[in-house]
mmCIF file of C-alpha atoms in Angstrom:
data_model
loop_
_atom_site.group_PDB
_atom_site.id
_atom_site.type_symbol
_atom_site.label_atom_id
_atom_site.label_comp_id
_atom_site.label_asym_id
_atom_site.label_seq_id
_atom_site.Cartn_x
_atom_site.Cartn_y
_atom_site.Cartn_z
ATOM 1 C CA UNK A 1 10.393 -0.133 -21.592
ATOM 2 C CA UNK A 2 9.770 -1.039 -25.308
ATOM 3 C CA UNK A 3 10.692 1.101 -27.958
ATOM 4 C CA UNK A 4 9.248 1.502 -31.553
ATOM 5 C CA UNK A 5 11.750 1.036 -33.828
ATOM 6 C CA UNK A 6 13.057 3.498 -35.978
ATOM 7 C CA UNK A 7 10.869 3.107 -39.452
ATOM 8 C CA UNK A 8 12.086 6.120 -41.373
ATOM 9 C CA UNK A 9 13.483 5.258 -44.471
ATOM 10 C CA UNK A 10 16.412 3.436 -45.434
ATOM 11 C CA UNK A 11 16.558 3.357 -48.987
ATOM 12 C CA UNK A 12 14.323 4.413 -51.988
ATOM 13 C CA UNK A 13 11.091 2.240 -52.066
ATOM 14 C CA UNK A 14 11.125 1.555 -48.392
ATOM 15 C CA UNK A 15 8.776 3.521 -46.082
ATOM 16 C CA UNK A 16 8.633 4.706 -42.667
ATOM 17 C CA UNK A 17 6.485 1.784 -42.037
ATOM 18 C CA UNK A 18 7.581 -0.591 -44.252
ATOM 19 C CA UNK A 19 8.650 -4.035 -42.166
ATOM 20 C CA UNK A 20 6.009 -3.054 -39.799
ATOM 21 C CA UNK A 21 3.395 -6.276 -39.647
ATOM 22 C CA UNK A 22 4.420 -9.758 -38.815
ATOM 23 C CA UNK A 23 5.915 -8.221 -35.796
ATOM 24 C CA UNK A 24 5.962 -10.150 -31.879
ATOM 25 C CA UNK A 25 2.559 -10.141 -30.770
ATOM 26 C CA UNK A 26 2.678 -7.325 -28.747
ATOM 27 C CA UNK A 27 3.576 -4.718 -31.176
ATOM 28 C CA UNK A 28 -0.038 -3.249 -31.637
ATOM 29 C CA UNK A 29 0.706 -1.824 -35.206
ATOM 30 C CA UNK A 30 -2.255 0.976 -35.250
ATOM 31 C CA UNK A 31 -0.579 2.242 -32.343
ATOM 32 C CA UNK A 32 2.829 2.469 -34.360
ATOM 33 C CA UNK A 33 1.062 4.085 -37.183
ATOM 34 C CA UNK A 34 -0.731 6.965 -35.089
ATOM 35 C CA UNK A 35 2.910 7.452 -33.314
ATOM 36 C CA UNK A 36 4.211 7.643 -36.354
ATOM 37 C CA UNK A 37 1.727 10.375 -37.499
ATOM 38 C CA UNK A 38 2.535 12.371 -34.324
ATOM 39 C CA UNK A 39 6.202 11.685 -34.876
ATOM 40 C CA UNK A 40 5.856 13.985 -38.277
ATOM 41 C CA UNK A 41 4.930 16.813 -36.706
ATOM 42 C CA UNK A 42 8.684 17.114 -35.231
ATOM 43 C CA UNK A 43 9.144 19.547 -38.845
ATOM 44 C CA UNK A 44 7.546 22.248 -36.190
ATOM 45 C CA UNK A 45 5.166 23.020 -39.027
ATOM 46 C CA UNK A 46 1.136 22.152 -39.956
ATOM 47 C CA UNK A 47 0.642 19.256 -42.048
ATOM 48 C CA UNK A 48 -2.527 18.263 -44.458
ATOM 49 C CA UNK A 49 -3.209 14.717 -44.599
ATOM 50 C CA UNK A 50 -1.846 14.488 -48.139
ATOM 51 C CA UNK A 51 1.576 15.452 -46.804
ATOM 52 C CA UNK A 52 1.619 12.994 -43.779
ATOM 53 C CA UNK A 53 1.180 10.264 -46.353
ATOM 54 C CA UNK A 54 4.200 11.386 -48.296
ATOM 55 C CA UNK A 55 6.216 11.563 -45.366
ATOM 56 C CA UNK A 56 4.463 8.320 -43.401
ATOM 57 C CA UNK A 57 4.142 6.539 -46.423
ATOM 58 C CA UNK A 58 0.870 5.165 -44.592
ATOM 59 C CA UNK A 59 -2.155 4.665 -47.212
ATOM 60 C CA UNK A 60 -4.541 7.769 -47.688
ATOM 61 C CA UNK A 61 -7.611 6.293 -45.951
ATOM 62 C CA UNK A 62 -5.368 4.872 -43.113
ATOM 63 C CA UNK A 63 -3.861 8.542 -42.438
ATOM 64 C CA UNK A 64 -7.370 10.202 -43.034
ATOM 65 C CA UNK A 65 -8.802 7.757 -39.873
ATOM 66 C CA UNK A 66 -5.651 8.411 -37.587
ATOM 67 C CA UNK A 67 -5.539 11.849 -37.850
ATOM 68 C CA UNK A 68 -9.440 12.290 -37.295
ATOM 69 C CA UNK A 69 -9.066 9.947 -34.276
ATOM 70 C CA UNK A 70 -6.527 11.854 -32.715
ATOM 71 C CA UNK A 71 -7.758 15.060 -33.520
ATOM 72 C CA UNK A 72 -11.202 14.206 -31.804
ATOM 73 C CA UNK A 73 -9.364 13.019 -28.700
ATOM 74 C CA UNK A 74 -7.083 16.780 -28.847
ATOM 75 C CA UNK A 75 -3.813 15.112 -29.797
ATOM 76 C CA UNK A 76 -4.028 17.327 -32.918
ATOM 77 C CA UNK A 77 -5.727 20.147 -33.995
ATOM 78 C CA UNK A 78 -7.592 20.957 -37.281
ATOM 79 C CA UNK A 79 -6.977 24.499 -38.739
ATOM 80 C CA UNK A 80 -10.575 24.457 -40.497
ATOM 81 C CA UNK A 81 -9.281 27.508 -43.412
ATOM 82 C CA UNK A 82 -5.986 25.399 -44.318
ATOM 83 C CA UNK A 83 -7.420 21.656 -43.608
ATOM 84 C CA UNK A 84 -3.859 21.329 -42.212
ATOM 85 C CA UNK A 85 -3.001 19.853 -38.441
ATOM 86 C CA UNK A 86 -1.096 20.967 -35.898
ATOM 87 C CA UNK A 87 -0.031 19.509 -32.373
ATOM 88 C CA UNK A 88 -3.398 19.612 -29.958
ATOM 89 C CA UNK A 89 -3.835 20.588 -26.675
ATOM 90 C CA UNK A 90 -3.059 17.016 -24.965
ATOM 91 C CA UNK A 91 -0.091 16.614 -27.328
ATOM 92 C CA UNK A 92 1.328 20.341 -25.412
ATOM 93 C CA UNK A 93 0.383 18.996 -22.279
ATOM 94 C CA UNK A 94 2.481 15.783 -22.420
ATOM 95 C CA UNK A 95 5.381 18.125 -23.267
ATOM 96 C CA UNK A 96 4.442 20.352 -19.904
ATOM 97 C CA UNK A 97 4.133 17.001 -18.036
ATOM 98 C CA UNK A 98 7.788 15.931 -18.790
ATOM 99 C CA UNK A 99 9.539 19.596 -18.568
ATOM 100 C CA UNK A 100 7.893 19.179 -14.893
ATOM 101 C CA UNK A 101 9.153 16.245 -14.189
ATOM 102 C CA UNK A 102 12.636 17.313 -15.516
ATOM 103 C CA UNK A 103 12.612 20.833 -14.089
ATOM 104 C CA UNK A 104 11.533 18.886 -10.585
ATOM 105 C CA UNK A 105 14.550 16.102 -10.965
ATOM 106 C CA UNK A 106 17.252 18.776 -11.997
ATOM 107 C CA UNK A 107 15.845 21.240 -8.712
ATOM 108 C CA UNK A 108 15.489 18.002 -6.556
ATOM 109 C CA UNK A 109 18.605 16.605 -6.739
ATOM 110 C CA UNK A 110 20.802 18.473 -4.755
ATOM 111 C CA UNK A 111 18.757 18.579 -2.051
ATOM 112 C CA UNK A 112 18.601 14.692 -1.743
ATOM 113 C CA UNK A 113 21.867 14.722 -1.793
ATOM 114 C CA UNK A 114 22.138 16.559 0.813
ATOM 115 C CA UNK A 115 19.799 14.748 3.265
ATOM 116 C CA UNK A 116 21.360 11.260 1.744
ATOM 117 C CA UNK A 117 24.612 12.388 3.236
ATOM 118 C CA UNK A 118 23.497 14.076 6.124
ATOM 119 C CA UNK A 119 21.602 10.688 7.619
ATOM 120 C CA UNK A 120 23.080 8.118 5.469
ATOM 121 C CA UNK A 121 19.757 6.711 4.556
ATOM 122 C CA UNK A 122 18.348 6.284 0.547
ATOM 123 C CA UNK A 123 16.109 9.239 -0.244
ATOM 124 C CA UNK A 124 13.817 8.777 -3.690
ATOM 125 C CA UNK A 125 11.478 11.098 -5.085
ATOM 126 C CA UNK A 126 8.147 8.944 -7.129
ATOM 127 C CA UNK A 127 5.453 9.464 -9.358
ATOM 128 C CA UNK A 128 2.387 7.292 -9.329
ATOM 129 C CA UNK A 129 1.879 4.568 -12.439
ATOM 130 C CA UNK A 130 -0.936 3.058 -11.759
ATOM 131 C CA UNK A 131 -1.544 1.910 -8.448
ATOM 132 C CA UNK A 132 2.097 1.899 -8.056
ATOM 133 C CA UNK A 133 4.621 4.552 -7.196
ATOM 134 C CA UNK A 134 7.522 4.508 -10.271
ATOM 135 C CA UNK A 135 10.866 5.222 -9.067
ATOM 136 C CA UNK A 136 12.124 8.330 -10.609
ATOM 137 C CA UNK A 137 15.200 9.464 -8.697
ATOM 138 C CA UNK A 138 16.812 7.298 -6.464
ATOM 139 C CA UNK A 139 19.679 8.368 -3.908
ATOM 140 C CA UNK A 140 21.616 5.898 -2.112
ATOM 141 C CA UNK A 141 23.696 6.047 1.258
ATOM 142 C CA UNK A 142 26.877 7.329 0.592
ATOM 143 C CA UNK A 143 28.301 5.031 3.777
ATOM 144 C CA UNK A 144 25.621 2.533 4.887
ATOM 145 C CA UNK A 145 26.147 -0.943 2.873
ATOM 146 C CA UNK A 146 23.144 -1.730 4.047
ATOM 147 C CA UNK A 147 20.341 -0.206 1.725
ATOM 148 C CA UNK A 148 17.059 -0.862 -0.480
ATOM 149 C CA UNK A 149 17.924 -2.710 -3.591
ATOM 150 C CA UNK A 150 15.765 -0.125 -6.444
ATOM 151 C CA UNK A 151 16.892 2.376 -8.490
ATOM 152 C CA UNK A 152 15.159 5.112 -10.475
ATOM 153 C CA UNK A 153 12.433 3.113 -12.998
ATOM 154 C CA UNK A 154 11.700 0.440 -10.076
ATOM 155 C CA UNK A 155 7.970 0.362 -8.804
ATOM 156 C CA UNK A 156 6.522 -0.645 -5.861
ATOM 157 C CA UNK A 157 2.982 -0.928 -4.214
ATOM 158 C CA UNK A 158 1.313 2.433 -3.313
ATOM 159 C CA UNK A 159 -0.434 0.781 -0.241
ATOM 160 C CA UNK A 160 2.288 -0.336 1.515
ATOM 161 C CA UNK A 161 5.452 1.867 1.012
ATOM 162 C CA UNK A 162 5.624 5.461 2.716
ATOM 163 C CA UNK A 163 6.635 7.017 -0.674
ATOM 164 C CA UNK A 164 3.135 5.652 -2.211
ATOM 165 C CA UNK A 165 1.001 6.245 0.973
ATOM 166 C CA UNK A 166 2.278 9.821 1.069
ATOM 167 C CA UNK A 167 1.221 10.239 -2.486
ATOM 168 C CA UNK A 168 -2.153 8.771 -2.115
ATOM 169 C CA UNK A 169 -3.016 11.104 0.885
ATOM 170 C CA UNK A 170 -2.248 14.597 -1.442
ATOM 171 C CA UNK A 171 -3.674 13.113 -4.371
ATOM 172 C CA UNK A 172 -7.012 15.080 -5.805
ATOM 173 C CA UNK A 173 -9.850 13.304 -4.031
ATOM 174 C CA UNK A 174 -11.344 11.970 -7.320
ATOM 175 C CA UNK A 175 -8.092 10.463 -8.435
ATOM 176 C CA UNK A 176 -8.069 9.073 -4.493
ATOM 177 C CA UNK A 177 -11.348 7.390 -5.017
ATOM 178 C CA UNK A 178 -9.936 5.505 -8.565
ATOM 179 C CA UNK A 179 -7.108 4.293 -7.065
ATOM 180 C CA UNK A 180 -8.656 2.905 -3.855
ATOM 181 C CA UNK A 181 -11.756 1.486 -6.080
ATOM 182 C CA UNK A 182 -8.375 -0.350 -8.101
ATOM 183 C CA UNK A 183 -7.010 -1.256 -4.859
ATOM 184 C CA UNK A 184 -10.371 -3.131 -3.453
ATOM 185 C CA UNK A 185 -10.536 -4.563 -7.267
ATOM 186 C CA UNK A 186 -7.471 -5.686 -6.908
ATOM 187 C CA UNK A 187 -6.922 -7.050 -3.442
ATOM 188 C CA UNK A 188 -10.198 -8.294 -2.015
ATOM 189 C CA UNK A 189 -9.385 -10.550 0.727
ATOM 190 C CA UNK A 190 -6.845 -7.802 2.231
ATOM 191 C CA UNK A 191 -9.158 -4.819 1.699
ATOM 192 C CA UNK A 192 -9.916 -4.347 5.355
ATOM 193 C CA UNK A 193 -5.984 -4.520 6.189
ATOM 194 C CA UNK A 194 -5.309 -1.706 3.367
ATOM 195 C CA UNK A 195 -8.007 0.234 4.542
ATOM 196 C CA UNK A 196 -6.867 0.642 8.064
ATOM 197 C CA UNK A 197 -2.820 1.260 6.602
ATOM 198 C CA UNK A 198 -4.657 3.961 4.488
ATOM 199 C CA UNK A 199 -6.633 5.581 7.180
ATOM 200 C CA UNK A 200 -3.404 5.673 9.490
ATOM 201 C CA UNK A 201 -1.774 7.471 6.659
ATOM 202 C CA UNK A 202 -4.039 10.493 6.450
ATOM 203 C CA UNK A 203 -3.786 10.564 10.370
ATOM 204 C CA UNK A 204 0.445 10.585 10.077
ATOM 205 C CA UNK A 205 0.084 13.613 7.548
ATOM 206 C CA UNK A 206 -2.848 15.256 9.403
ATOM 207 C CA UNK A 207 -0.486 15.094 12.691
ATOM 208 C CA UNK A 208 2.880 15.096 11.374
ATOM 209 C CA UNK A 209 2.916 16.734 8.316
ATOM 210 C CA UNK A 210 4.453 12.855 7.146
ATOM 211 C CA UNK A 211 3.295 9.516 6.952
ATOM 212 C CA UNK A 212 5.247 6.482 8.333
ATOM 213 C CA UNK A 213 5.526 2.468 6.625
ATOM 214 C CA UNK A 214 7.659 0.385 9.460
ATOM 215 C CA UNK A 215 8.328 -2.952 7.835
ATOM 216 C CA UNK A 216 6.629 -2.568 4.627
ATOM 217 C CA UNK A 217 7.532 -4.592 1.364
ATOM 218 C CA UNK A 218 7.244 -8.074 2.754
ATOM 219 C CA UNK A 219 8.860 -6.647 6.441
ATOM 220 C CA UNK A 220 12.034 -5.618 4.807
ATOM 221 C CA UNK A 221 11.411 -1.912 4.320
ATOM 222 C CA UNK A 222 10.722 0.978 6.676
ATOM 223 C CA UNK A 223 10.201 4.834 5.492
ATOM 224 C CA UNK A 224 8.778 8.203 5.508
ATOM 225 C CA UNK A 225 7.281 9.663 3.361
ATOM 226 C CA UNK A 226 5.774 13.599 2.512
ATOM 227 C CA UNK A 227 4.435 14.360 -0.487
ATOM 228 C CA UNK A 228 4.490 17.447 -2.945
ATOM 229 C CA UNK A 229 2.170 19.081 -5.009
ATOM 230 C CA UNK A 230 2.803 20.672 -8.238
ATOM 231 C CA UNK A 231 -0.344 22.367 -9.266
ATOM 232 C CA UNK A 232 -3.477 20.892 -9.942
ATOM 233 C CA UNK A 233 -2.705 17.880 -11.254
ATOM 234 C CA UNK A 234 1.215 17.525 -10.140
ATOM 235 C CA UNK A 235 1.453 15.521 -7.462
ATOM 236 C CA UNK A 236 4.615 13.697 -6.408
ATOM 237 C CA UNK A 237 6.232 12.469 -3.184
ATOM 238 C CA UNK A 238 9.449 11.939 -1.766
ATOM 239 C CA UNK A 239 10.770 9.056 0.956
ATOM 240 C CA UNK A 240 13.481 8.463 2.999
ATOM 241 C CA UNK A 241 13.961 4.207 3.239
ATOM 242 C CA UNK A 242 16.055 1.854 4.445
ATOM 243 C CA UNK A 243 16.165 -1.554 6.085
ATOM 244 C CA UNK A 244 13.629 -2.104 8.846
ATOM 245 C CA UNK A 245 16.403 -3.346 11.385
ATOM 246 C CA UNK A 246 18.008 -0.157 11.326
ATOM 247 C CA UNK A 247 15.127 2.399 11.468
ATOM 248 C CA UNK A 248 13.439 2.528 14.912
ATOM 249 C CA UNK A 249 10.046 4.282 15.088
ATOM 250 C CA UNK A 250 11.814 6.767 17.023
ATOM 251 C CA UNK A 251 14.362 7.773 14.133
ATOM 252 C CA UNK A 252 11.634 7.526 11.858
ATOM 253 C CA UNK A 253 9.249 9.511 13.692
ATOM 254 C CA UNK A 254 12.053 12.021 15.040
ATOM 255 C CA UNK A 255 14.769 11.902 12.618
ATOM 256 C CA UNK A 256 14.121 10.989 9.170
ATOM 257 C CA UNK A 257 10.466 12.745 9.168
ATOM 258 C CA UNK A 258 10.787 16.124 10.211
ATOM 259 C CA UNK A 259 13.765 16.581 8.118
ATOM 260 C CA UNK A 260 12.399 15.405 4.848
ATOM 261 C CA UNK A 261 9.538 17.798 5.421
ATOM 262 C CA UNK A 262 12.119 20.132 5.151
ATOM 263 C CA UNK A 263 13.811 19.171 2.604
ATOM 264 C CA UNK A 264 10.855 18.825 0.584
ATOM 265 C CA UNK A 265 9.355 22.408 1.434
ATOM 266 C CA UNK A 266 13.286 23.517 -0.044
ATOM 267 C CA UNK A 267 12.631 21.781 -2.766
ATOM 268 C CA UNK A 268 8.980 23.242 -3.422
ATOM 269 C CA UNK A 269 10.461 26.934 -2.450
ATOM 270 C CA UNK A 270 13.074 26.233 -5.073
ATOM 271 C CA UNK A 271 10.680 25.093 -7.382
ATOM 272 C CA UNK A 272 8.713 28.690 -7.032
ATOM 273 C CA UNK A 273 11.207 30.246 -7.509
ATOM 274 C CA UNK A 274 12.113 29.091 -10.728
ATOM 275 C CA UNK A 275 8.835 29.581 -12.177
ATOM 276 C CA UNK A 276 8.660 33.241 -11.055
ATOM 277 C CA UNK A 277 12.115 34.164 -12.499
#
């Protein structure tokens, strides 16, 4: 993942932003300079625009644009009295977003663990990007050499892993209809084959209360998979996956499934409980 680099100053006459053109041609410099806007607003304080310049040491006009831009878009918010900004609504909400996915990792854990040793199989809880499921935690076998080769960060397709098909089947039936619109988009001439994988998920979740890939990921790969939702718009999903040669349909189906439901209604009890106390 790319990182801005650190432009605060180094010496007198040099600015936060100073260095910041003639960069590889990726680095989309208006992007750095409304980061860099939001990244003043760490003193915990409001800030006029006059301020952000002396601390940004972005022109006037520039910071006057940015901070209109992201203030129409909630990022920040104008106090109308002071003409000062603060952090806006979406701003807060990115900082709920990751102290979910943090509280969820840290309560999670454990109870991977757990069902890792218990069946000696990889367990992984996800987190859709895009039409993809990103990798968040990943627990391997403690015994079996024989395992998937991802670890947390790794993403793979949501249409034909259990992890991603078990998301897609909780997700919010608008989001559903985005991400299947991307998949057609995106995969024309195997539409009709995703479809069906699709439709047999929903039927595996209706039935099972889990959804089952067997030789997904170019045959390689066979899973469950049972998703979790987190409020309105928290959805995540957990997998257990291993190597198709050693995962029968009746371990799958048997096995691995009805114990990750389990594991994952332990996990959303534990969850619950958190919040309340």
């Amino acid at each position: 993942m790319a990182i801005i680099p650190d432009m605060r100053k180094s010496s007198p006459g040099k600015t936060r932003t100073a260095g910041i053109d003639g960069r590889r041609g990726d680095f989309m410099t208006s992007l750095a300079k409304g980061l860099e806007i939001l990244a003043a607003f760490e003193v915990g304080h409001p800030l006029g625009n006059q301020e952000l310049v002396a601390i940004t040491g972005l022109p006037k006009t520039t910071v006057s644009r940015i901070t209109g831009t992201l203030a129409s878009l909630g990022y920040l918010r104008l106090d109308e009295q002071s003409r000062k900004y603060a952090m806006g609504a979406r701003v807060l909400g990115l900082g709920a977003s990751v102290q979910r996915h943090i509280g969820l990792l840290r309560t999670a854990r454990p109870h991977m663990q757990r069902l890792a040793d218990e069946l000696d199989i990889a367990v992984v809880l996800g987190a859709r990007d895009r039409t993809g499921l990103v990798f968040l935690e990943v627990i391997h076998p403690p015994r079996n050499a024989l395992t998937i080769n991802t670890d947390s960060g790794s993403v793979v397709p949501i249409e034909r892993t259990s992890i991603g098909l078990a998301y897609l089947v909780a997700a919010p039936v608008t989001e559903r209809v985005h991400m299947l619109q991307a998949l057609r988009d995106a995969h024309p001439d195997d539409w009709e084959d995703i479809r069906g994988v699709v439709e047999r998920a929903h039927k595996d979740y209706r039935e099972r209360g889990f959804v089952v890939s067997q030789r997904g990921r170019g045959g390689l790969i066979s899973g469950v998979g049972v998703p979790m939702v987190l409020g309105p718009n928290g959805v995540f999903s957990f997998a257990c996956v291993g190597p198709s040669i050693q995962l029968s349909e009746v371990r799958l189906v048997q096995v691995l499934g009805p114990r990750l439901v389990e594991t994952v209604a332990a996990i959303g009890q534990a969850m619950r409980a958190a919040d309340r106390g």
